[in-house]
Amino acid sequence: MSDRVWLMKSEPDVFSFTDLQTCGRTWWDGVRNYMARNYMMKDMKVGDWVLFYHSNAEPSGVAGLAIVTSAARPDESSFDKKSEYYDAKSTRENPRWQCVEVGFLNSLPRLVSLAEIKGNKRLAKMILLQNSRLSVQPVLPAEAREILRMAGVTGVEIGAHP
DNA sequence: GCCAACGTTGGC
DNA sequence: GCCAACGTTGGC
Protein backbone atom coordinates (compact mmCIF):
# COMPACT_ATOMS: atom_id res chain seq x y z
CA MET A 1 0.00 0.00 0.00
CA SER A 2 1.29 3.41 -0.96
CA ASP A 3 1.32 6.32 1.44
CA ARG A 4 2.81 8.70 -1.05
CA VAL A 5 0.90 11.78 -2.10
CA TRP A 6 1.31 14.12 -5.03
CA LEU A 7 -0.25 17.39 -6.07
CA MET A 8 -1.20 17.86 -9.72
CA LYS A 9 -2.45 21.10 -11.20
CA SER A 10 -5.09 21.53 -13.82
CA GLU A 11 -6.96 24.58 -14.99
CA PRO A 12 -10.62 23.76 -14.39
CA ASP A 13 -11.59 25.60 -17.59
CA VAL A 14 -9.51 22.99 -19.41
CA PHE A 15 -10.03 19.91 -17.23
CA SER A 16 -11.67 20.10 -13.82
CA PHE A 17 -11.99 17.65 -10.97
CA THR A 18 -15.64 17.25 -11.95
CA ASP A 19 -14.47 16.28 -15.43
CA LEU A 20 -12.30 13.57 -13.84
CA GLN A 21 -15.26 12.38 -11.80
CA THR A 22 -17.29 12.15 -15.00
CA CYS A 23 -14.73 10.29 -17.09
CA GLY A 24 -13.31 8.19 -14.25
CA ARG A 25 -9.69 8.29 -15.35
CA THR A 26 -7.43 10.18 -17.72
CA TRP A 27 -3.88 10.23 -19.02
CA TRP A 28 -2.19 13.32 -17.62
CA ASP A 29 -0.89 14.40 -21.00
CA GLY A 30 0.44 17.77 -22.07
CA VAL A 31 3.00 18.24 -19.31
CA ARG A 32 6.03 19.90 -20.94
CA ASN A 33 8.24 20.52 -17.95
CA TYR A 34 11.13 18.20 -17.19
CA MET A 35 10.84 18.22 -13.42
CA ALA A 36 7.15 17.42 -13.58
CA ARG A 37 7.81 14.74 -16.19
CA ASN A 38 10.55 13.17 -14.09
CA TYR A 39 8.27 12.85 -11.10
CA MET A 40 5.72 11.07 -13.30
CA MET A 41 8.31 8.86 -15.01
CA LYS A 42 10.49 7.92 -12.10
CA ASP A 43 8.61 8.31 -8.87
CA MET A 44 4.86 8.03 -9.27
CA LYS A 45 3.48 4.56 -8.61
CA VAL A 46 0.09 2.99 -9.08
CA GLY A 47 -1.90 3.60 -5.90
CA ASP A 48 -0.23 6.89 -4.98
CA TRP A 49 -2.75 9.51 -3.96
CA VAL A 50 -3.08 12.80 -5.82
CA LEU A 51 -4.40 16.11 -4.57
CA PHE A 52 -6.18 17.50 -7.64
CA TYR A 53 -5.43 21.22 -7.67
CA HIS A 54 -7.35 23.83 -9.63
CA SER A 55 -5.00 26.53 -10.93
CA ASN A 56 -5.99 29.79 -12.57
CA ALA A 57 -9.34 29.36 -10.89
CA GLU A 58 -11.74 31.27 -8.70
CA PRO A 59 -10.76 30.17 -6.20
CA SER A 60 -7.60 28.18 -6.88
CA GLY A 61 -7.09 25.28 -4.50
CA VAL A 62 -7.24 21.57 -3.82
CA ALA A 63 -10.51 20.42 -5.35
CA GLY A 64 -10.52 16.66 -4.92
CA LEU A 65 -8.74 13.38 -4.39
CA ALA A 66 -7.37 11.27 -7.21
CA ILE A 67 -5.20 8.18 -7.47
CA VAL A 68 -2.50 7.02 -9.87
CA THR A 69 -4.04 4.23 -11.94
CA SER A 70 -1.18 3.53 -14.36
CA ALA A 71 2.55 4.11 -14.35
CA ALA A 72 4.11 6.45 -16.91
CA ARG A 73 4.07 5.68 -20.60
CA PRO A 74 4.83 7.86 -23.65
CA ASP A 75 2.57 10.90 -23.98
CA GLU A 76 0.55 10.27 -27.14
CA SER A 77 -0.25 13.96 -27.54
CA SER A 78 3.44 14.66 -28.18
CA PHE A 79 3.24 12.59 -31.41
CA ASP A 80 -0.01 14.13 -32.62
CA LYS A 81 0.57 16.94 -35.11
CA LYS A 82 -2.95 18.20 -34.55
CA SER A 83 -2.50 18.46 -30.79
CA GLU A 84 -1.53 21.71 -29.13
CA TYR A 85 0.95 19.57 -27.17
CA TYR A 86 2.70 18.23 -30.29
CA ASP A 87 6.49 18.18 -30.02
CA ALA A 88 8.49 17.45 -33.17
CA LYS A 89 11.43 16.32 -31.04
CA SER A 90 9.41 13.54 -29.45
CA THR A 91 9.21 10.33 -31.49
CA ARG A 92 7.84 6.87 -30.79
CA GLU A 93 11.39 5.52 -31.02
CA ASN A 94 12.60 8.15 -28.60
CA PRO A 95 9.72 9.69 -26.68
CA ARG A 96 10.59 12.89 -24.91
CA TRP A 97 7.44 13.14 -22.79
CA GLN A 98 5.69 10.59 -20.63
CA CYS A 99 2.72 10.76 -18.33
CA VAL A 100 0.83 8.68 -15.79
CA GLU A 101 -2.87 7.87 -15.76
CA VAL A 102 -4.93 9.35 -12.93
CA GLY A 103 -8.32 8.22 -11.71
CA PHE A 104 -11.10 9.67 -9.57
CA LEU A 105 -10.80 8.62 -5.92
CA ASN A 106 -13.09 10.81 -3.83
CA SER A 107 -14.66 14.23 -3.69
CA LEU A 108 -13.88 16.49 -0.76
CA PRO A 109 -16.51 17.99 1.55
CA ARG A 110 -15.13 21.35 0.43
CA LEU A 111 -12.30 22.88 -1.57
CA VAL A 112 -9.17 24.01 0.29
CA SER A 113 -8.18 27.33 -1.26
CA LEU A 114 -4.67 28.56 -1.91
CA ALA A 115 -5.37 31.40 0.53
CA GLU A 116 -6.14 28.88 3.29
CA ILE A 117 -3.02 26.90 2.46
CA LYS A 118 -0.92 30.08 2.62
CA GLY A 119 -2.48 30.89 5.97
CA ASN A 120 -1.56 27.56 7.57
CA LYS A 121 1.89 27.46 9.15
CA ARG A 122 2.04 23.68 8.87
CA LEU A 123 1.90 24.02 5.09
CA ALA A 124 4.52 26.75 4.76
CA LYS A 125 7.08 24.41 3.20
CA MET A 126 4.87 23.06 0.47
CA ILE A 127 6.41 23.24 -3.00
CA LEU A 128 3.16 24.84 -4.09
CA LEU A 129 4.16 27.93 -2.12
CA GLN A 130 7.87 27.82 -2.99
CA ASN A 131 7.64 27.28 -6.72
CA SER A 132 4.30 28.30 -8.12
CA ARG A 133 5.20 27.00 -11.58
CA LEU A 134 5.64 23.29 -10.95
CA SER A 135 2.49 21.41 -12.00
CA VAL A 136 3.38 17.98 -10.60
CA GLN A 137 4.93 17.86 -7.16
CA PRO A 138 5.33 15.61 -4.11
CA VAL A 139 3.43 16.38 -0.91
CA LEU A 140 4.53 15.18 2.53
CA PRO A 141 2.08 12.82 4.25
CA ALA A 142 1.72 15.29 7.13
CA GLU A 143 0.89 18.08 4.68
CA ALA A 144 -1.64 15.90 2.89
CA ARG A 145 -3.27 14.96 6.19
CA GLU A 146 -3.51 18.61 7.12
CA ILE A 147 -5.14 19.54 3.81
CA LEU A 148 -7.62 16.68 4.10
CA ARG A 149 -8.44 17.83 7.62
CA MET A 150 -9.03 21.35 6.32
CA ALA A 151 -11.28 19.92 3.65
CA GLY A 152 -13.42 18.32 6.32
CA VAL A 153 -12.29 14.77 5.71
CA THR A 154 -12.22 12.66 8.86
CA GLY A 155 -11.03 9.19 9.64
CA VAL A 156 -9.19 8.56 6.40
CA GLU A 157 -5.72 7.07 6.36
CA ILE A 158 -3.57 8.11 3.43
CA GLY A 159 -3.13 5.19 1.10
CA ALA A 160 -6.20 3.37 2.41
CA HIS A 161 -8.76 2.42 -0.15
CA PRO A 162 -11.97 4.41 -0.07
C1' DG B 1 -5.45 41.93 -18.04
C1' DC B 2 -1.06 42.58 -15.70
C1' DC B 3 3.19 41.05 -14.51
C1' DA B 4 6.64 38.44 -11.48
C1' DA B 5 8.87 34.30 -11.44
C1' DC B 6 10.78 30.88 -13.71
C1' DG B 7 11.97 27.47 -17.50
C1' DT B 8 13.70 27.04 -22.22
C1' DT B 9 16.05 28.35 -26.37
C1' DG B 10 19.65 29.68 -29.13
C1' DG B 11 23.55 32.79 -30.35
C1' DC B 12 28.05 33.31 -29.31
C1' DG C 1 28.76 26.71 -21.18
C1' DC C 2 27.06 31.36 -20.48
C1' DC C 3 23.40 34.28 -20.51
C1' DA C 4 20.00 37.42 -22.87
C1' DA C 5 15.76 37.04 -24.91
C1' DC C 6 11.71 34.96 -24.99
C1' DG C 7 7.54 32.24 -23.68
C1' DT C 8 4.60 30.37 -20.12
C1' DT C 9 2.47 29.78 -15.66
C1' DG C 10 -0.52 31.23 -12.53
C1' DG C 11 -1.68 34.54 -8.69
C1' DC C 12 -3.80 38.71 -8.15
PDB file of N, CA and C in Angstrom, chain A residues 22-111:
ATOM      1  N   THR A  22     -16.418  12.591 -13.904  1.00  0.00           N
ATOM      2  CA  THR A  22     -17.290  12.152 -15.001  1.00  0.00           C
ATOM      3  C   THR A  22     -16.631  11.059 -15.845  1.00  0.00           C
ATOM      4  N   CYS A  23     -15.355  11.263 -16.177  1.00  0.00           N
ATOM      5  CA  CYS A  23     -14.731  10.293 -17.094  1.00  0.00           C
ATOM      6  C   CYS A  23     -14.049   9.145 -16.353  1.00  0.00           C
ATOM      7  N   GLY A  24     -13.865   9.302 -15.040  1.00  0.00           N
ATOM      8  CA  GLY A  24     -13.309   8.195 -14.253  1.00  0.00           C
ATOM      9  C   GLY A  24     -11.799   8.192 -14.172  1.00  0.00           C
ATOM     10  N   ARG A  25     -11.153   8.257 -15.325  1.00  0.00           N
ATOM     11  CA  ARG A  25      -9.690   8.291 -15.346  1.00  0.00           C
ATOM     12  C   ARG A  25      -9.204   8.975 -16.613  1.00  0.00           C
ATOM     13  N   THR A  26      -7.969   9.469 -16.554  1.00  0.00           N
ATOM     14  CA  THR A  26      -7.429  10.179 -17.722  1.00  0.00           C
ATOM     15  C   THR A  26      -5.908  10.139 -17.717  1.00  0.00           C
ATOM     16  N   TRP A  27      -5.327  10.078 -18.916  1.00  0.00           N
ATOM     17  CA  TRP A  27      -3.875  10.228 -19.022  1.00  0.00           C
ATOM     18  C   TRP A  27      -3.535  11.692 -18.825  1.00  0.00           C
ATOM     19  N   TRP A  28      -2.544  11.947 -17.990  1.00  0.00           N
ATOM     20  CA  TRP A  28      -2.186  13.319 -17.618  1.00  0.00           C
ATOM     21  C   TRP A  28      -1.255  13.896 -18.681  1.00  0.00           C
ATOM     22  N   ASP A  29      -1.759  14.001 -19.894  1.00  0.00           N
ATOM     23  CA  ASP A  29      -0.891  14.402 -21.005  1.00  0.00           C
ATOM     24  C   ASP A  29      -0.718  15.917 -21.065  1.00  0.00           C
ATOM     25  N   GLY A  30       0.230  16.343 -21.859  1.00  0.00           N
ATOM     26  CA  GLY A  30       0.442  17.769 -22.071  1.00  0.00           C
ATOM     27  C   GLY A  30       1.464  18.411 -21.149  1.00  0.00           C
ATOM     28  N   VAL A  31       1.977  17.658 -20.189  1.00  0.00           N
ATOM     29  CA  VAL A  31       2.999  18.237 -19.309  1.00  0.00           C
ATOM     30  C   VAL A  31       4.299  18.401 -20.105  1.00  0.00           C
ATOM     31  N   ARG A  32       4.825  19.619 -20.148  1.00  0.00           N
ATOM     32  CA  ARG A  32       6.030  19.896 -20.937  1.00  0.00           C
ATOM     33  C   ARG A  32       7.061  20.593 -20.064  1.00  0.00           C
ATOM     34  N   ASN A  33       7.265  20.010 -18.913  1.00  0.00           N
ATOM     35  CA  ASN A  33       8.237  20.523 -17.952  1.00  0.00           C
ATOM     36  C   ASN A  33       9.002  19.315 -17.428  1.00  0.00           C
ATOM     37  N   TYR A  34      10.341  19.396 -17.478  1.00  0.00           N
ATOM     38  CA  TYR A  34      11.132  18.204 -17.191  1.00  0.00           C
ATOM     39  C   TYR A  34      11.019  17.732 -15.744  1.00  0.00           C
ATOM     40  N   MET A  35      10.941  18.651 -14.824  1.00  0.00           N
ATOM     41  CA  MET A  35      10.843  18.223 -13.424  1.00  0.00           C
ATOM     42  C   MET A  35       9.528  17.490 -13.187  1.00  0.00           C
ATOM     43  N   ALA A  36       8.462  18.059 -13.723  1.00  0.00           N
ATOM     44  CA  ALA A  36       7.150  17.418 -13.576  1.00  0.00           C
ATOM     45  C   ALA A  36       7.142  16.061 -14.270  1.00  0.00           C
ATOM     46  N   ARG A  37       7.726  16.002 -15.466  1.00  0.00           N
ATOM     47  CA  ARG A  37       7.810  14.740 -16.192  1.00  0.00           C
ATOM     48  C   ARG A  37       8.591  13.700 -15.400  1.00  0.00           C
ATOM     49  N   ASN A  38       9.718  14.116 -14.828  1.00  0.00           N
ATOM     50  CA  ASN A  38      10.553  13.170 -14.094  1.00  0.00           C
ATOM     51  C   ASN A  38       9.838  12.584 -12.884  1.00  0.00           C
ATOM     52  N   TYR A  39       9.063  13.396 -12.200  1.00  0.00           N
ATOM     53  CA  TYR A  39       8.267  12.848 -11.100  1.00  0.00           C
ATOM     54  C   TYR A  39       7.318  11.774 -11.634  1.00  0.00           C
ATOM     55  N   MET A  40       6.666  12.052 -12.748  1.00  0.00           N
ATOM     56  CA  MET A  40       5.720  11.073 -13.298  1.00  0.00           C
ATOM     57  C   MET A  40       6.442   9.812 -13.760  1.00  0.00           C
ATOM     58  N   MET A  41       7.587   9.996 -14.438  1.00  0.00           N
ATOM     59  CA  MET A  41       8.314   8.860 -15.013  1.00  0.00           C
ATOM     60  C   MET A  41       8.994   7.990 -13.973  1.00  0.00           C
ATOM     61  N   LYS A  42       9.579   8.648 -12.990  1.00  0.00           N
ATOM     62  CA  LYS A  42      10.487   7.920 -12.102  1.00  0.00           C
ATOM     63  C   LYS A  42       9.910   7.610 -10.728  1.00  0.00           C
ATOM     64  N   ASP A  43       9.013   8.422 -10.279  1.00  0.00           N
ATOM     65  CA  ASP A  43       8.612   8.310  -8.869  1.00  0.00           C
ATOM     66  C   ASP A  43       7.156   7.937  -8.628  1.00  0.00           C
ATOM     67  N   MET A  44       6.271   8.283  -9.545  1.00  0.00           N
ATOM     68  CA  MET A  44       4.856   8.026  -9.270  1.00  0.00           C
ATOM     69  C   MET A  44       4.531   6.566  -9.515  1.00  0.00           C
ATOM     70  N   LYS A  45       3.822   5.975  -8.544  1.00  0.00           N
ATOM     71  CA  LYS A  45       3.481   4.555  -8.610  1.00  0.00           C
ATOM     72  C   LYS A  45       1.971   4.383  -8.548  1.00  0.00           C
ATOM     73  N   VAL A  46       1.515   3.309  -9.153  1.00  0.00           N
ATOM     74  CA  VAL A  46       0.086   2.989  -9.077  1.00  0.00           C
ATOM     75  C   VAL A  46      -0.326   2.920  -7.607  1.00  0.00           C
ATOM     76  N   GLY A  47      -1.403   3.587  -7.276  1.00  0.00           N
ATOM     77  CA  GLY A  47      -1.902   3.597  -5.898  1.00  0.00           C
ATOM     78  C   GLY A  47      -1.526   4.844  -5.119  1.00  0.00           C
ATOM     79  N   ASP A  48      -0.551   5.619  -5.631  1.00  0.00           N
ATOM     80  CA  ASP A  48      -0.232   6.893  -4.976  1.00  0.00           C
ATOM     81  C   ASP A  48      -1.448   7.807  -5.045  1.00  0.00           C
ATOM     82  N   TRP A  49      -1.641   8.561  -3.978  1.00  0.00           N
ATOM     83  CA  TRP A  49      -2.753   9.513  -3.962  1.00  0.00           C
ATOM     84  C   TRP A  49      -2.333  10.820  -4.617  1.00  0.00           C
ATOM     85  N   VAL A  50      -3.322  11.532  -5.135  1.00  0.00           N
ATOM     86  CA  VAL A  50      -3.081  12.805  -5.817  1.00  0.00           C
ATOM     87  C   VAL A  50      -4.074  13.845  -5.322  1.00  0.00           C
ATOM     88  N   LEU A  51      -3.546  14.963  -4.857  1.00  0.00           N
ATOM     89  CA  LEU A  51      -4.400  16.115  -4.573  1.00  0.00           C
ATOM     90  C   LEU A  51      -4.608  16.844  -5.895  1.00  0.00           C
ATOM     91  N   PHE A  52      -5.850  16.886  -6.341  1.00  0.00           N
ATOM     92  CA  PHE A  52      -6.180  17.502  -7.639  1.00  0.00           C
ATOM     93  C   PHE A  52      -6.369  18.988  -7.402  1.00  0.00           C
ATOM     94  N   TYR A  53      -5.459  19.778  -7.952  1.00  0.00           N
ATOM     95  CA  TYR A  53      -5.434  21.223  -7.674  1.00  0.00           C
ATOM     96  C   TYR A  53      -5.943  22.020  -8.863  1.00  0.00           C
ATOM     97  N   HIS A  54      -6.864  22.931  -8.586  1.00  0.00           N
ATOM     98  CA  HIS A  54      -7.352  23.833  -9.633  1.00  0.00           C
ATOM     99  C   HIS A  54      -6.492  25.092  -9.664  1.00  0.00           C
ATOM    100  N   SER A  55      -5.790  25.301 -10.773  1.00  0.00           N
ATOM    101  CA  SER A  55      -4.997  26.529 -10.928  1.00  0.00           C
ATOM    102  C   SER A  55      -5.731  27.500 -11.841  1.00  0.00           C
ATOM    103  N   ASN A  56      -5.325  28.754 -11.761  1.00  0.00           N
ATOM    104  CA  ASN A  56      -5.989  29.789 -12.573  1.00  0.00           C
ATOM    105  C   ASN A  56      -7.489  29.732 -12.401  1.00  0.00           C
ATOM    106  N   ALA A  57      -7.919  29.568 -11.155  1.00  0.00           N
ATOM    107  CA  ALA A  57      -9.336  29.363 -10.894  1.00  0.00           C
ATOM    108  C   ALA A  57      -9.833  30.360  -9.857  1.00  0.00           C
ATOM    109  N   GLU A  58     -11.122  30.383  -9.685  1.00  0.00           N
ATOM    110  CA  GLU A  58     -11.738  31.273  -8.703  1.00  0.00           C
ATOM    111  C   GLU A  58     -12.647  30.476  -7.790  1.00  0.00           C
ATOM    112  N   PRO A  59     -12.136  29.999  -6.652  1.00  0.00           N
ATOM    113  CA  PRO A  59     -10.761  30.174  -6.204  1.00  0.00           C
ATOM    114  C   PRO A  59      -9.868  29.023  -6.645  1.00  0.00           C
ATOM    115  N   SER A  60      -8.556  29.272  -6.694  1.00  0.00           N
ATOM    116  CA  SER A  60      -7.600  28.180  -6.878  1.00  0.00           C
ATOM    117  C   SER A  60      -7.514  27.398  -5.583  1.00  0.00           C
ATOM    118  N   GLY A  61      -7.237  26.093  -5.698  1.00  0.00           N
ATOM    119  CA  GLY A  61      -7.094  25.285  -4.500  1.00  0.00           C
ATOM    120  C   GLY A  61      -7.234  23.808  -4.777  1.00  0.00           C
ATOM    121  N   VAL A  62      -7.111  23.024  -3.704  1.00  0.00           N
ATOM    122  CA  VAL A  62      -7.239  21.566  -3.818  1.00  0.00           C
ATOM    123  C   VAL A  62      -8.725  21.228  -3.911  1.00  0.00           C
ATOM    124  N   ALA A  63      -9.090  20.612  -5.045  1.00  0.00           N
ATOM    125  CA  ALA A  63     -10.510  20.424  -5.353  1.00  0.00           C
ATOM    126  C   ALA A  63     -10.989  18.999  -5.137  1.00  0.00           C
ATOM    127  N   GLY A  64     -10.060  18.042  -5.065  1.00  0.00           N
ATOM    128  CA  GLY A  64     -10.518  16.659  -4.919  1.00  0.00           C
ATOM    129  C   GLY A  64      -9.365  15.689  -4.778  1.00  0.00           C
ATOM    130  N   LEU A  65      -9.724  14.441  -4.585  1.00  0.00           N
ATOM    131  CA  LEU A  65      -8.735  13.382  -4.391  1.00  0.00           C
ATOM    132  C   LEU A  65      -8.736  12.449  -5.592  1.00  0.00           C
ATOM    133  N   ALA A  66      -7.523  12.193  -6.086  1.00  0.00           N
ATOM    134  CA  ALA A  66      -7.371  11.273  -7.212  1.00  0.00           C
ATOM    135  C   ALA A  66      -6.326  10.234  -6.849  1.00  0.00           C
ATOM    136  N   ILE A  67      -6.144   9.257  -7.741  1.00  0.00           N
ATOM    137  CA  ILE A  67      -5.199   8.177  -7.472  1.00  0.00           C
ATOM    138  C   ILE A  67      -4.511   7.799  -8.777  1.00  0.00           C
ATOM    139  N   VAL A  68      -3.235   7.447  -8.672  1.00  0.00           N
ATOM    140  CA  VAL A  68      -2.499   7.022  -9.868  1.00  0.00           C
ATOM    141  C   VAL A  68      -2.986   5.628 -10.259  1.00  0.00           C
ATOM    142  N   THR A  69      -3.472   5.509 -11.495  1.00  0.00           N
ATOM    143  CA  THR A  69      -4.038   4.229 -11.944  1.00  0.00           C
ATOM    144  C   THR A  69      -3.136   3.505 -12.932  1.00  0.00           C
ATOM    145  N   SER A  70      -2.142   4.208 -13.489  1.00  0.00           N
ATOM    146  CA  SER A  70      -1.185   3.531 -14.355  1.00  0.00           C
ATOM    147  C   SER A  70       0.140   4.274 -14.326  1.00  0.00           C
ATOM    148  N   ALA A  71       1.226   3.504 -14.329  1.00  0.00           N
ATOM    149  CA  ALA A  71       2.553   4.111 -14.345  1.00  0.00           C
ATOM    150  C   ALA A  71       2.772   4.831 -15.680  1.00  0.00           C
ATOM    151  N   ALA A  72       3.853   5.605 -15.748  1.00  0.00           N
ATOM    152  CA  ALA A  72       4.108   6.452 -16.907  1.00  0.00           C
ATOM    153  C   ALA A  72       4.295   5.644 -18.192  1.00  0.00           C
ATOM    154  N   ARG A  73       3.810   6.209 -19.272  1.00  0.00           N
ATOM    155  CA  ARG A  73       4.068   5.682 -20.605  1.00  0.00           C
ATOM    156  C   ARG A  73       4.144   6.889 -21.548  1.00  0.00           C
ATOM    157  N   PRO A  74       4.650   6.698 -22.758  1.00  0.00           N
ATOM    158  CA  PRO A  74       4.832   7.861 -23.648  1.00  0.00           C
ATOM    159  C   PRO A  74       3.544   8.665 -23.834  1.00  0.00           C
ATOM    160  N   ASP A  75       3.695   9.969 -23.841  1.00  0.00           N
ATOM    161  CA  ASP A  75       2.573  10.899 -23.978  1.00  0.00           C
ATOM    162  C   ASP A  75       2.149  10.961 -25.447  1.00  0.00           C
ATOM    163  N   GLU A  76       1.025  10.358 -25.748  1.00  0.00           N
ATOM    164  CA  GLU A  76       0.554  10.268 -27.138  1.00  0.00           C
ATOM    165  C   GLU A  76       0.368  11.643 -27.768  1.00  0.00           C
ATOM    166  N   SER A  77       0.003  12.626 -26.974  1.00  0.00           N
ATOM    167  CA  SER A  77      -0.248  13.958 -27.545  1.00  0.00           C
ATOM    168  C   SER A  77       1.021  14.572 -28.127  1.00  0.00           C
ATOM    169  N   SER A  78       2.188  14.096 -27.662  1.00  0.00           N
ATOM    170  CA  SER A  78       3.443  14.662 -28.178  1.00  0.00           C
ATOM    171  C   SER A  78       3.712  14.209 -29.613  1.00  0.00           C
ATOM    172  N   PHE A  79       3.048  13.105 -30.045  1.00  0.00           N
ATOM    173  CA  PHE A  79       3.236  12.587 -31.412  1.00  0.00           C
ATOM    174  C   PHE A  79       2.196  13.127 -32.375  1.00  0.00           C
ATOM    175  N   ASP A  80       1.172  13.764 -31.836  1.00  0.00           N
ATOM    176  CA  ASP A  80      -0.009  14.129 -32.624  1.00  0.00           C
ATOM    177  C   ASP A  80       0.117  15.553 -33.174  1.00  0.00           C
ATOM    178  N   LYS A  81       0.342  15.622 -34.483  1.00  0.00           N
ATOM    179  CA  LYS A  81       0.571  16.940 -35.107  1.00  0.00           C
ATOM    180  C   LYS A  81      -0.603  17.890 -34.925  1.00  0.00           C
ATOM    181  N   LYS A  82      -1.775  17.340 -34.705  1.00  0.00           N
ATOM    182  CA  LYS A  82      -2.950  18.197 -34.551  1.00  0.00           C
ATOM    183  C   LYS A  82      -3.131  18.670 -33.105  1.00  0.00           C
ATOM    184  N   SER A  83      -2.340  18.092 -32.204  1.00  0.00           N
ATOM    185  CA  SER A  83      -2.495  18.459 -30.794  1.00  0.00           C
ATOM    186  C   SER A  83      -1.717  19.726 -30.477  1.00  0.00           C
ATOM    187  N   GLU A  84      -2.259  20.509 -29.564  1.00  0.00           N
ATOM    188  CA  GLU A  84      -1.526  21.710 -29.128  1.00  0.00           C
ATOM    189  C   GLU A  84      -0.281  21.320 -28.332  1.00  0.00           C
ATOM    190  N   TYR A  85      -0.201  20.047 -27.946  1.00  0.00           N
ATOM    191  CA  TYR A  85       0.953  19.573 -27.172  1.00  0.00           C
ATOM    192  C   TYR A  85       1.977  18.850 -28.049  1.00  0.00           C
ATOM    193  N   TYR A  86       1.765  18.892 -29.372  1.00  0.00           N
ATOM    194  CA  TYR A  86       2.699  18.232 -30.294  1.00  0.00           C
ATOM    195  C   TYR A  86       4.123  18.751 -30.105  1.00  0.00           C
ATOM    196  N   ASP A  87       5.078  17.805 -30.122  1.00  0.00           N
ATOM    197  CA  ASP A  87       6.491  18.176 -30.018  1.00  0.00           C
ATOM    198  C   ASP A  87       7.272  17.384 -31.070  1.00  0.00           C
ATOM    199  N   ALA A  88       7.791  18.092 -32.053  1.00  0.00           N
ATOM    200  CA  ALA A  88       8.492  17.447 -33.169  1.00  0.00           C
ATOM    201  C   ALA A  88       9.718  16.662 -32.697  1.00  0.00           C
ATOM    202  N   LYS A  89      10.224  17.006 -31.541  1.00  0.00           N
ATOM    203  CA  LYS A  89      11.429  16.324 -31.039  1.00  0.00           C
ATOM    204  C   LYS A  89      11.093  15.050 -30.275  1.00  0.00           C
ATOM    205  N   SER A  90       9.824  14.769 -30.129  1.00  0.00           N
ATOM    206  CA  SER A  90       9.406  13.544 -29.451  1.00  0.00           C
ATOM    207  C   SER A  90       8.924  12.532 -30.484  1.00  0.00           C
ATOM    208  N   THR A  91       9.594  11.370 -30.528  1.00  0.00           N
ATOM    209  CA  THR A  91       9.215  10.333 -31.492  1.00  0.00           C
ATOM    210  C   THR A  91       8.871   9.053 -30.745  1.00  0.00           C
ATOM    211  N   ARG A  92       8.186   8.135 -31.439  1.00  0.00           N
ATOM    212  CA  ARG A  92       7.839   6.869 -30.788  1.00  0.00           C
ATOM    213  C   ARG A  92       9.090   6.066 -30.446  1.00  0.00           C
ATOM    214  N   GLU A  93      10.136   6.211 -31.282  1.00  0.00           N
ATOM    215  CA  GLU A  93      11.395   5.517 -31.016  1.00  0.00           C
ATOM    216  C   GLU A  93      12.091   6.139 -29.805  1.00  0.00           C
ATOM    217  N   ASN A  94      11.918   7.430 -29.672  1.00  0.00           N
ATOM    218  CA  ASN A  94      12.599   8.152 -28.602  1.00  0.00           C
ATOM    219  C   ASN A  94      11.665   9.217 -28.012  1.00  0.00           C
ATOM    220  N   PRO A  95      10.710   8.756 -27.207  1.00  0.00           N
ATOM    221  CA  PRO A  95       9.716   9.694 -26.681  1.00  0.00           C
ATOM    222  C   PRO A  95      10.335  10.650 -25.661  1.00  0.00           C
ATOM    223  N   ARG A  96      10.029  11.897 -25.827  1.00  0.00           N
ATOM    224  CA  ARG A  96      10.586  12.888 -24.910  1.00  0.00           C
ATOM    225  C   ARG A  96       9.692  13.056 -23.677  1.00  0.00           C
ATOM    226  N   TRP A  97       8.386  12.859 -23.890  1.00  0.00           N
ATOM    227  CA  TRP A  97       7.441  13.136 -22.794  1.00  0.00           C
ATOM    228  C   TRP A  97       6.669  11.881 -22.412  1.00  0.00           C
ATOM    229  N   GLN A  98       6.495  11.715 -21.118  1.00  0.00           N
ATOM    230  CA  GLN A  98       5.693  10.593 -20.633  1.00  0.00           C
ATOM    231  C   GLN A  98       4.730  11.114 -19.585  1.00  0.00           C
ATOM    232  N   CYS A  99       3.678  10.348 -19.366  1.00  0.00           N
ATOM    233  CA  CYS A  99       2.721  10.755 -18.335  1.00  0.00           C
ATOM    234  C   CYS A  99       2.061   9.538 -17.702  1.00  0.00           C
ATOM    235  N   VAL A 100       1.553   9.734 -16.496  1.00  0.00           N
ATOM    236  CA  VAL A 100       0.826   8.679 -15.794  1.00  0.00           C
ATOM    237  C   VAL A 100      -0.671   8.819 -16.090  1.00  0.00           C
ATOM    238  N   GLU A 101      -1.411   7.783 -15.706  1.00  0.00           N
ATOM    239  CA  GLU A 101      -2.867   7.874 -15.764  1.00  0.00           C
ATOM    240  C   GLU A 101      -3.382   8.091 -14.345  1.00  0.00           C
ATOM    241  N   VAL A 102      -4.381   8.962 -14.234  1.00  0.00           N
ATOM    242  CA  VAL A 102      -4.927   9.352 -12.934  1.00  0.00           C
ATOM    243  C   VAL A 102      -6.423   9.069 -12.930  1.00  0.00           C
ATOM    244  N   GLY A 103      -6.899   8.534 -11.809  1.00  0.00           N
ATOM    245  CA  GLY A 103      -8.323   8.216 -11.709  1.00  0.00           C
ATOM    246  C   GLY A 103      -8.993   8.939 -10.553  1.00  0.00           C
ATOM    247  N   PHE A 104     -10.300   9.085 -10.652  1.00  0.00           N
ATOM    248  CA  PHE A 104     -11.096   9.675  -9.569  1.00  0.00           C
ATOM    249  C   PHE A 104     -11.014   8.786  -8.333  1.00  0.00           C
ATOM    250  N   LEU A 105     -10.797   9.396  -7.162  1.00  0.00           N
ATOM    251  CA  LEU A 105     -10.797   8.623  -5.922  1.00  0.00           C
ATOM    252  C   LEU A 105     -11.960   9.045  -5.037  1.00  0.00           C
ATOM    253  N   ASN A 106     -12.023  10.330  -4.694  1.00  0.00           N
ATOM    254  CA  ASN A 106     -13.090  10.811  -3.828  1.00  0.00           C
ATOM    255  C   ASN A 106     -13.238  12.329  -3.932  1.00  0.00           C
ATOM    256  N   SER A 107     -14.454  12.786  -3.805  1.00  0.00           N
ATOM    257  CA  SER A 107     -14.657  14.230  -3.691  1.00  0.00           C
ATOM    258  C   SER A 107     -14.317  14.648  -2.270  1.00  0.00           C
ATOM    259  N   LEU A 108     -14.129  15.940  -2.082  1.00  0.00           N
ATOM    260  CA  LEU A 108     -13.878  16.487  -0.758  1.00  0.00           C
ATOM    261  C   LEU A 108     -15.133  17.213  -0.290  1.00  0.00           C
ATOM    262  N   PRO A 109     -15.365  17.235   1.027  1.00  0.00           N
ATOM    263  CA  PRO A 109     -16.511  17.991   1.548  1.00  0.00           C
ATOM    264  C   PRO A 109     -16.474  19.447   1.078  1.00  0.00           C
ATOM    265  N   ARG A 110     -15.258  20.012   1.005  1.00  0.00           N
ATOM    266  CA  ARG A 110     -15.130  21.353   0.425  1.00  0.00           C
ATOM    267  C   ARG A 110     -13.718  21.581  -0.080  1.00  0.00           C
ATOM    268  N   LEU A 111     -13.597  22.537  -0.987  1.00  0.00           N
ATOM    269  CA  LEU A 111     -12.300  22.885  -1.574  1.00  0.00           C
ATOM    270  C   LEU A 111     -11.421  23.584  -0.533  1.00  0.00           C
TER     271      LEU A 111
END
